[in-house]
Amino acid sequence: MLKAFKTINGKLKEIKIEEAVKEISSKSPSPMWIDLVEPYVGEVKELSKITNIPMEDLNMCLDQEERPRVEQTDQYSLVIYRAPFVHKEAKKEVEILTAPIGIFLNKNLLVSIHLNHTKYLEEIVQREIPIESVSNFLYKII
């Protein structure tokens, strides 16, 4: 599921992807967060097109065996870390596992991509935590 967020009236609010695309291409974009969770191939392609992040870089964040690391390119910084999530199987106990989350950031855009829903990212949306700056917001979601 592909969602976009930005701060409106001091609170984090979801915006339409079309609005996010316009904002990204404007001369002075507001800080924004695009989150892609449980993606299918079409959504990864769309995210790549919107953000100019290569498909290969987005896809490596979806590899369950991906190791945590930080990388720097001319276009963005990449942080990959492993976040906990609750795994439930029929007739079995609940397990808490970890999976990679890839975070790409530049001056005004933070993009997160991950295979599993994580409660604390959902809480950020529910609590409407504003994006004061992309780097500051990174600290809030890690």
CSV table of N, CA and C in Angstrom, one decimal:
chain,number,residue,atom,x,y,z
A,1,MET,N,0.8,-1.2,0.0
A,1,MET,CA,0.0,0.0,0.0
A,1,MET,C,0.9,1.2,0.0
A,2,LEU,N,0.7,2.1,-1.0
A,2,LEU,CA,1.5,3.3,-1.1
A,2,LEU,C,0.7,4.5,-0.6
A,3,LYS,N,1.3,5.2,0.4
A,3,LYS,CA,0.7,6.4,1.0
A,3,LYS,C,1.7,7.5,1.1
A,4,ALA,N,1.1,8.7,1.1
A,4,ALA,CA,2.0,9.9,1.2
A,4,ALA,C,1.4,10.8,2.3
A,5,PHE,N,2.4,11.4,3.0
A,5,PHE,CA,2.0,12.3,4.2
A,5,PHE,C,2.8,13.6,4.2
A,6,LYS,N,2.2,14.6,4.7
A,6,LYS,CA,2.9,15.9,4.9
A,6,LYS,C,2.2,16.6,6.1
A,7,THR,N,2.9,17.6,6.6
A,7,THR,CA,2.4,18.3,7.7
A,7,THR,C,1.4,19.4,7.2
A,8,ILE,N,0.2,19.4,7.7
A,8,ILE,CA,-0.8,20.4,7.4
A,8,ILE,C,-1.4,20.9,8.7
A,9,ASN,N,-1.3,22.2,8.9
A,9,ASN,CA,-1.7,22.8,10.2
A,9,ASN,C,-1.1,22.2,11.4
A,10,GLY,N,0.2,21.9,11.3
A,10,GLY,CA,1.0,21.3,12.4
A,10,GLY,C,0.8,19.9,12.7
A,11,LYS,N,0.0,19.2,11.9
A,11,LYS,CA,-0.2,17.7,12.1
A,11,LYS,C,0.1,16.9,10.8
A,12,LEU,N,0.5,15.7,11.0
A,12,LEU,CA,0.8,14.8,9.9
A,12,LEU,C,-0.5,14.3,9.3
A,13,LYS,N,-0.7,14.6,8.0
A,13,LYS,CA,-1.9,14.2,7.3
A,13,LYS,C,-1.6,13.4,6.1
A,14,GLU,N,-2.4,12.5,5.7
A,14,GLU,CA,-2.3,11.7,4.5
A,14,GLU,C,-2.7,12.6,3.3
A,15,ILE,N,-2.0,12.5,2.2
A,15,ILE,CA,-2.4,13.3,1.0
A,15,ILE,C,-2.4,12.3,-0.1
A,16,LYS,N,-3.1,12.7,-1.2
A,16,LYS,CA,-3.2,11.8,-2.4
A,16,LYS,C,-1.8,11.7,-3.0
A,17,ILE,N,-1.5,10.6,-3.6
A,17,ILE,CA,-0.2,10.4,-4.3
A,17,ILE,C,-0.1,11.4,-5.4
A,18,GLU,N,-1.1,11.8,-6.1
A,18,GLU,CA,-1.0,12.8,-7.2
A,18,GLU,C,-0.6,14.1,-6.6
A,19,GLU,N,-1.1,14.5,-5.4
A,19,GLU,CA,-0.6,15.7,-4.7
A,19,GLU,C,0.8,15.6,-4.4
A,20,ALA,N,1.3,14.5,-3.9
A,20,ALA,CA,2.7,14.3,-3.5
A,20,ALA,C,3.6,14.4,-4.8
A,21,VAL,N,3.2,13.9,-5.9
A,21,VAL,CA,3.9,14.0,-7.1
A,21,VAL,C,4.1,15.5,-7.5
A,22,LYS,N,3.0,16.3,-7.4
A,22,LYS,CA,3.1,17.7,-7.7
A,22,LYS,C,4.0,18.4,-6.8
A,23,GLU,N,3.9,18.1,-5.5
A,23,GLU,CA,4.7,18.7,-4.5
A,23,GLU,C,6.2,18.4,-4.7
A,24,ILE,N,6.5,17.1,-5.0
A,24,ILE,CA,7.9,16.8,-5.2
A,24,ILE,C,8.5,17.5,-6.4
A,25,SER,N,7.7,17.8,-7.4
A,25,SER,CA,8.3,18.4,-8.6
A,25,SER,C,8.2,20.0,-8.5
A,26,SER,N,7.6,20.5,-7.4
A,26,SER,CA,7.6,22.0,-7.3
A,26,SER,C,8.9,22.5,-7.0
A,27,LYS,N,9.0,23.8,-7.1
A,27,LYS,CA,10.3,24.5,-6.8
A,27,LYS,C,10.7,24.5,-5.4
A,28,SER,N,9.7,24.6,-4.5
A,28,SER,CA,10.0,24.6,-3.1
A,28,SER,C,9.1,23.6,-2.3
A,29,PRO,N,9.4,22.3,-2.5
A,29,PRO,CA,8.5,21.3,-1.8
A,29,PRO,C,8.6,21.3,-0.3
A,30,SER,N,7.4,21.0,0.3
A,30,SER,CA,7.4,20.9,1.7
A,30,SER,C,7.9,19.5,2.1
A,31,PRO,N,8.5,19.3,3.3
A,31,PRO,CA,8.9,18.0,3.7
A,31,PRO,C,7.8,17.0,3.7
A,32,MET,N,8.1,15.8,3.1
A,32,MET,CA,7.0,14.8,2.9
A,32,MET,C,7.6,13.4,3.3
A,33,TRP,N,6.6,12.5,3.6
A,33,TRP,CA,7.0,11.1,3.8
A,33,TRP,C,6.1,10.3,2.9
A,34,ILE,N,6.7,9.4,2.1
A,34,ILE,CA,6.0,8.4,1.3
A,34,ILE,C,6.3,7.0,1.9
A,35,ASP,N,5.3,6.3,2.3
A,35,ASP,CA,5.5,5.0,2.9
A,35,ASP,C,4.8,3.9,2.0
A,36,LEU,N,5.6,2.8,1.7
A,36,LEU,CA,5.2,1.7,0.9
A,36,LEU,C,5.3,0.5,1.8
A,37,VAL,N,4.2,-0.2,2.1
A,37,VAL,CA,4.2,-1.4,2.9
A,37,VAL,C,3.5,-2.5,2.1
A,38,GLU,N,4.0,-3.7,2.3
A,38,GLU,CA,3.5,-4.9,1.6
A,38,GLU,C,3.3,-4.6,0.1
A,39,PRO,N,4.3,-4.1,-0.6
A,39,PRO,CA,4.1,-3.7,-1.9
A,39,PRO,C,4.0,-4.9,-2.9
A,40,TYR,N,3.3,-4.6,-4.0
A,40,TYR,CA,3.3,-5.4,-5.2
A,40,TYR,C,4.2,-4.7,-6.2
A,41,VAL,N,4.6,-5.5,-7.3
A,41,VAL,CA,5.5,-5.0,-8.2
A,41,VAL,C,5.1,-3.6,-8.8
A,42,GLY,N,3.8,-3.5,-9.2
A,42,GLY,CA,3.4,-2.2,-9.7
A,42,GLY,C,3.6,-1.0,-8.8
A,43,GLU,N,3.4,-1.2,-7.5
A,43,GLU,CA,3.6,-0.1,-6.6
A,43,GLU,C,5.1,0.3,-6.5
A,44,VAL,N,6.0,-0.7,-6.5
A,44,VAL,CA,7.4,-0.5,-6.5
A,44,VAL,C,7.8,0.3,-7.7
A,45,LYS,N,7.3,0.0,-8.9
A,45,LYS,CA,7.6,0.7,-10.1
A,45,LYS,C,7.1,2.1,-10.0
A,46,GLU,N,5.9,2.3,-9.5
A,46,GLU,CA,5.3,3.6,-9.3
A,46,GLU,C,6.1,4.5,-8.4
A,47,LEU,N,6.6,3.9,-7.3
A,47,LEU,CA,7.4,4.6,-6.3
A,47,LEU,C,8.7,5.0,-7.0
A,48,SER,N,9.3,4.1,-7.7
A,48,SER,CA,10.6,4.4,-8.4
A,48,SER,C,10.4,5.6,-9.4
A,49,LYS,N,9.3,5.6,-10.1
A,49,LYS,CA,9.0,6.7,-11.1
A,49,LYS,C,8.7,8.0,-10.4
A,50,ILE,N,8.0,8.0,-9.2
A,50,ILE,CA,7.7,9.2,-8.5
A,50,ILE,C,9.0,9.8,-7.9
A,51,THR,N,9.9,9.0,-7.3
A,51,THR,CA,11.0,9.4,-6.5
A,51,THR,C,12.3,9.4,-7.3
A,52,ASN,N,12.4,8.8,-8.4
A,52,ASN,CA,13.7,8.6,-9.2
A,52,ASN,C,14.6,7.7,-8.4
A,53,ILE,N,14.2,6.9,-7.5
A,53,ILE,CA,15.0,5.9,-6.8
A,53,ILE,C,15.0,4.6,-7.7
A,54,PRO,N,16.2,4.1,-8.1
A,54,PRO,CA,16.2,2.9,-8.9
A,54,PRO,C,15.5,1.7,-8.3
A,55,MET,N,14.8,1.0,-9.2
A,55,MET,CA,14.1,-0.2,-8.8
A,55,MET,C,14.9,-1.2,-8.0
A,56,GLU,N,16.2,-1.3,-8.4
A,56,GLU,CA,17.1,-2.2,-7.7
A,56,GLU,C,17.3,-1.8,-6.3
A,57,ASP,N,17.4,-0.5,-6.0
A,57,ASP,CA,17.6,-0.1,-4.7
A,57,ASP,C,16.4,-0.3,-3.8
A,58,LEU,N,15.2,0.0,-4.4
A,58,LEU,CA,14.0,-0.3,-3.7
A,58,LEU,C,13.8,-1.8,-3.4
A,59,ASN,N,14.0,-2.6,-4.4
A,59,ASN,CA,13.8,-4.0,-4.2
A,59,ASN,C,14.8,-4.7,-3.2
A,60,MET,N,16.0,-4.1,-3.0
A,60,MET,CA,16.9,-4.7,-2.1
A,60,MET,C,16.4,-4.5,-0.6
A,61,CYS,N,15.6,-3.5,-0.4
A,61,CYS,CA,15.0,-3.3,0.9
A,61,CYS,C,13.9,-4.3,1.2
A,62,LEU,N,13.5,-5.0,0.2
A,62,LEU,CA,12.4,-6.0,0.4
A,62,LEU,C,12.9,-7.4,0.6
A,63,ASP,N,14.2,-7.6,0.6
A,63,ASP,CA,14.9,-8.9,0.8
A,63,ASP,C,14.9,-9.2,2.3
A,64,GLN,N,14.2,-10.3,2.7
A,64,GLN,CA,14.2,-10.6,4.1
A,64,GLN,C,15.5,-10.8,4.8
A,65,GLU,N,16.5,-11.1,4.0
A,65,GLU,CA,17.9,-11.3,4.5
A,65,GLU,C,18.8,-10.1,4.5
A,66,GLU,N,18.2,-9.0,4.1
A,66,GLU,CA,19.0,-7.7,4.0
A,66,GLU,C,19.5,-7.3,5.3
A,67,ARG,N,20.8,-6.9,5.3
A,67,ARG,CA,21.5,-6.5,6.6
A,67,ARG,C,21.3,-5.0,6.8
A,68,PRO,N,21.3,-4.6,8.1
A,68,PRO,CA,21.2,-3.1,8.4
A,68,PRO,C,22.5,-2.4,7.9
A,69,ARG,N,22.3,-1.2,7.4
A,69,ARG,CA,23.5,-0.5,6.9
A,69,ARG,C,23.0,1.0,6.5
A,70,VAL,N,24.0,1.8,6.3
A,70,VAL,CA,23.8,3.2,5.8
A,70,VAL,C,24.6,3.4,4.6
A,71,GLU,N,24.0,4.0,3.6
A,71,GLU,CA,24.7,4.3,2.3
A,71,GLU,C,24.4,5.7,1.9
A,72,GLN,N,25.4,6.3,1.2
A,72,GLN,CA,25.2,7.7,0.7
A,72,GLN,C,25.4,7.7,-0.8
A,73,THR,N,24.5,8.3,-1.5
A,73,THR,CA,24.7,8.5,-3.0
A,73,THR,C,24.5,10.0,-3.2
A,74,ASP,N,24.7,10.4,-4.5
A,74,ASP,CA,24.5,11.9,-4.8
A,74,ASP,C,23.1,12.3,-4.7
A,75,GLN,N,22.1,11.4,-4.9
A,75,GLN,CA,20.7,11.7,-4.9
A,75,GLN,C,20.0,11.5,-3.5
A,76,TYR,N,20.5,10.6,-2.7
A,76,TYR,CA,19.8,10.4,-1.4
A,76,TYR,C,20.8,9.6,-0.4
A,77,SER,N,20.3,9.6,0.8
A,77,SER,CA,20.9,8.7,1.8
A,77,SER,C,20.0,7.5,2.0
A,78,LEU,N,20.6,6.3,2.3
A,78,LEU,CA,19.8,5.2,2.5
A,78,LEU,C,20.1,4.6,3.9
A,79,VAL,N,19.1,4.3,4.7
A,79,VAL,CA,19.3,3.6,6.0
A,79,VAL,C,18.4,2.4,5.9
A,80,ILE,N,19.0,1.2,6.1
A,80,ILE,CA,18.3,0.0,6.2
A,80,ILE,C,18.5,-0.5,7.6
A,81,TYR,N,17.4,-0.8,8.3
A,81,TYR,CA,17.5,-1.4,9.7
A,81,TYR,C,16.4,-2.5,9.8
A,82,ARG,N,16.5,-3.2,10.8
A,82,ARG,CA,15.6,-4.3,11.0
A,82,ARG,C,14.6,-3.9,12.1
A,83,ALA,N,13.3,-4.0,11.8
A,83,ALA,CA,12.3,-3.5,12.8
A,83,ALA,C,11.5,-4.7,13.2
A,84,PRO,N,11.0,-4.7,14.5
A,84,PRO,CA,10.2,-5.8,14.9
A,84,PRO,C,8.8,-5.7,14.4
A,85,PHE,N,8.2,-6.9,14.2
A,85,PHE,CA,6.8,-7.0,13.8
A,85,PHE,C,6.2,-8.2,14.4
A,86,VAL,N,4.9,-8.3,14.6
A,86,VAL,CA,4.2,-9.4,15.2
A,86,VAL,C,3.8,-10.4,14.0
A,87,HIS,N,4.2,-11.6,14.2
A,87,HIS,CA,3.9,-12.6,13.2
A,87,HIS,C,2.9,-13.6,13.8
A,88,LYS,N,1.8,-13.8,13.2
A,88,LYS,CA,0.7,-14.7,13.7
A,88,LYS,C,0.5,-15.8,12.6
A,89,GLU,N,0.5,-17.0,13.1
A,89,GLU,CA,0.1,-18.1,12.2
A,89,GLU,C,-1.0,-18.9,12.9
A,90,ALA,N,-1.9,-19.5,12.0
A,90,ALA,CA,-3.1,-20.2,12.5
A,90,ALA,C,-2.6,-21.2,13.5
A,91,LYS,N,-3.3,-21.3,14.7
A,91,LYS,CA,-3.1,-22.3,15.7
A,91,LYS,C,-1.7,-22.3,16.3
A,92,LYS,N,-1.0,-21.2,16.2
A,92,LYS,CA,0.4,-21.2,16.7
A,92,LYS,C,0.4,-19.9,17.6
A,93,GLU,N,1.5,-19.9,18.4
A,93,GLU,CA,1.7,-18.7,19.3
A,93,GLU,C,2.1,-17.5,18.4
A,94,VAL,N,1.9,-16.4,19.0
A,94,VAL,CA,2.4,-15.1,18.3
A,94,VAL,C,3.9,-15.1,18.5
A,95,GLU,N,4.6,-14.7,17.4
A,95,GLU,CA,6.0,-14.5,17.4
A,95,GLU,C,6.3,-13.1,17.1
A,96,ILE,N,7.4,-12.6,17.7
A,96,ILE,CA,7.9,-11.3,17.3
A,96,ILE,C,9.2,-11.5,16.5
A,97,LEU,N,9.1,-11.1,15.2
A,97,LEU,CA,10.3,-11.2,14.3
A,97,LEU,C,10.8,-9.9,13.9
A,98,THR,N,11.8,-9.9,13.1
A,98,THR,CA,12.3,-8.6,12.6
A,98,THR,C,12.4,-8.7,11.0
A,99,ALA,N,12.2,-7.6,10.4
A,99,ALA,CA,12.3,-7.5,8.9
A,99,ALA,C,12.9,-6.2,8.6
A,100,PRO,N,13.5,-6.1,7.4
A,100,PRO,CA,14.2,-4.9,7.0
A,100,PRO,C,13.2,-3.8,6.6
A,101,ILE,N,13.6,-2.6,7.0
A,101,ILE,CA,12.9,-1.4,6.5
A,101,ILE,C,13.9,-0.5,5.8
A,102,GLY,N,13.6,-0.1,4.6
A,102,GLY,CA,14.5,0.8,3.9
A,102,GLY,C,14.0,2.2,4.0
A,103,ILE,N,14.9,3.1,4.3
A,103,ILE,CA,14.5,4.5,4.4
A,103,ILE,C,15.4,5.3,3.5
A,104,PHE,N,14.9,6.0,2.5
A,104,PHE,CA,15.6,6.8,1.6
A,104,PHE,C,15.3,8.3,2.0
A,105,LEU,N,16.3,9.1,2.0
A,105,LEU,CA,16.0,10.5,2.4
A,105,LEU,C,16.9,11.5,1.6
A,106,ASN,N,16.3,12.6,1.3
A,106,ASN,CA,17.0,13.7,0.7
A,106,ASN,C,16.5,15.0,1.5
A,107,LYS,N,16.7,16.1,0.9
A,107,LYS,CA,16.4,17.3,1.7
A,107,LYS,C,14.9,17.5,2.1
A,108,ASN,N,14.0,17.1,1.2
A,108,ASN,CA,12.6,17.3,1.5
A,108,ASN,C,11.7,16.0,1.4
A,109,LEU,N,12.3,14.9,1.3
A,109,LEU,CA,11.5,13.7,1.1
A,109,LEU,C,12.1,12.5,1.9
A,110,LEU,N,11.3,11.8,2.6
A,110,LEU,CA,11.6,10.6,3.3
A,110,LEU,C,10.7,9.5,2.7
A,111,VAL,N,11.4,8.4,2.2
A,111,VAL,CA,10.6,7.3,1.6
A,111,VAL,C,10.9,6.1,2.5
A,112,SER,N,9.9,5.4,2.9
A,112,SER,CA,10.1,4.1,3.6
A,112,SER,C,9.4,3.0,2.9
A,113,ILE,N,10.1,1.9,2.8
A,113,ILE,CA,9.6,0.7,2.1
A,113,ILE,C,9.8,-0.5,3.0
A,114,HIS,N,8.8,-1.3,3.1
A,114,HIS,CA,8.9,-2.5,4.0
A,114,HIS,C,7.8,-3.5,3.7
A,115,LEU,N,8.1,-4.8,4.0
A,115,LEU,CA,7.2,-5.9,3.7
A,115,LEU,C,6.1,-6.1,4.8
A,116,ASN,N,6.3,-5.6,6.0
A,116,ASN,CA,5.4,-5.9,7.1
A,116,ASN,C,4.9,-4.6,7.7
A,117,HIS,N,3.7,-4.7,8.2
A,117,HIS,CA,3.2,-3.6,9.0
A,117,HIS,C,3.9,-3.5,10.3
A,118,THR,N,4.3,-2.3,10.7
A,118,THR,CA,4.9,-2.1,12.0
A,118,THR,C,4.1,-1.2,12.8
A,119,LYS,N,3.8,-1.6,14.0
A,119,LYS,CA,2.9,-0.8,14.9
A,119,LYS,C,3.4,0.6,15.1
A,120,TYR,N,4.7,0.8,15.4
A,120,TYR,CA,5.2,2.1,15.7
A,120,TYR,C,5.0,3.1,14.5
A,121,LEU,N,5.2,2.6,13.3
A,121,LEU,CA,4.9,3.5,12.2
A,121,LEU,C,3.5,3.9,12.1
A,122,GLU,N,2.6,3.0,12.3
A,122,GLU,CA,1.2,3.2,12.3
A,122,GLU,C,0.8,4.2,13.5
A,123,GLU,N,1.5,4.1,14.6
A,123,GLU,CA,1.3,5.1,15.7
A,123,GLU,C,1.7,6.5,15.3
A,124,ILE,N,2.8,6.6,14.6
A,124,ILE,CA,3.2,8.0,14.1
A,124,ILE,C,2.1,8.6,13.3
A,125,VAL,N,1.4,7.8,12.5
A,125,VAL,CA,0.3,8.4,11.7
A,125,VAL,C,-0.8,8.7,12.6
A,126,GLN,N,-1.2,7.8,13.5
A,126,GLN,CA,-2.3,8.0,14.4
A,126,GLN,C,-2.1,9.2,15.3
A,127,ARG,N,-0.9,9.4,15.7
A,127,ARG,CA,-0.6,10.5,16.6
A,127,ARG,C,-0.4,11.8,15.9
A,128,GLU,N,-0.3,11.7,14.5
A,128,GLU,CA,-0.2,12.9,13.7
A,128,GLU,C,1.1,13.7,14.0
A,129,ILE,N,2.2,13.0,14.2
A,129,ILE,CA,3.5,13.6,14.5
A,129,ILE,C,3.9,14.4,13.3
A,130,PRO,N,4.1,15.7,13.4
A,130,PRO,CA,4.5,16.5,12.2
A,130,PRO,C,5.9,16.3,11.7
A,131,ILE,N,6.1,16.6,10.4
A,131,ILE,CA,7.4,16.5,9.8
A,131,ILE,C,8.0,17.9,9.8
A,132,GLU,N,8.9,18.2,10.8
A,132,GLU,CA,9.5,19.5,10.9
A,132,GLU,C,10.6,19.6,9.8
A,133,SER,N,11.4,18.5,9.7
A,133,SER,CA,12.4,18.4,8.7
A,133,SER,C,12.6,16.9,8.5
A,134,VAL,N,13.1,16.5,7.3
A,134,VAL,CA,13.2,15.1,7.0
A,134,VAL,C,14.2,14.4,7.9
A,135,SER,N,15.3,15.1,8.2
A,135,SER,CA,16.3,14.4,9.1
A,135,SER,C,15.7,14.3,10.5
A,136,ASN,N,15.0,15.2,11.0
A,136,ASN,CA,14.3,15.1,12.3
A,136,ASN,C,13.3,14.0,12.3
A,137,PHE,N,12.5,13.9,11.3
A,137,PHE,CA,11.5,12.9,11.2
A,137,PHE,C,12.1,11.5,11.1
A,138,LEU,N,13.3,11.4,10.5
A,138,LEU,CA,14.0,10.1,10.5
A,138,LEU,C,14.2,9.6,11.9
A,139,TYR,N,14.6,10.5,12.8
A,139,TYR,CA,14.8,10.1,14.2
A,139,TYR,C,13.5,9.6,14.9
A,140,LYS,N,12.4,10.2,14.5
A,140,LYS,CA,11.2,9.8,15.1
A,140,LYS,C,10.7,8.4,14.6
A,141,ILE,N,11.0,8.1,13.4
A,141,ILE,CA,10.5,6.8,12.9
A,141,ILE,C,11.4,5.6,13.1
A,142,ILE,N,12.7,5.9,13.5
A,142,ILE,CA,13.6,4.8,13.8
A,142,ILE,C,13.4,4.3,15.2
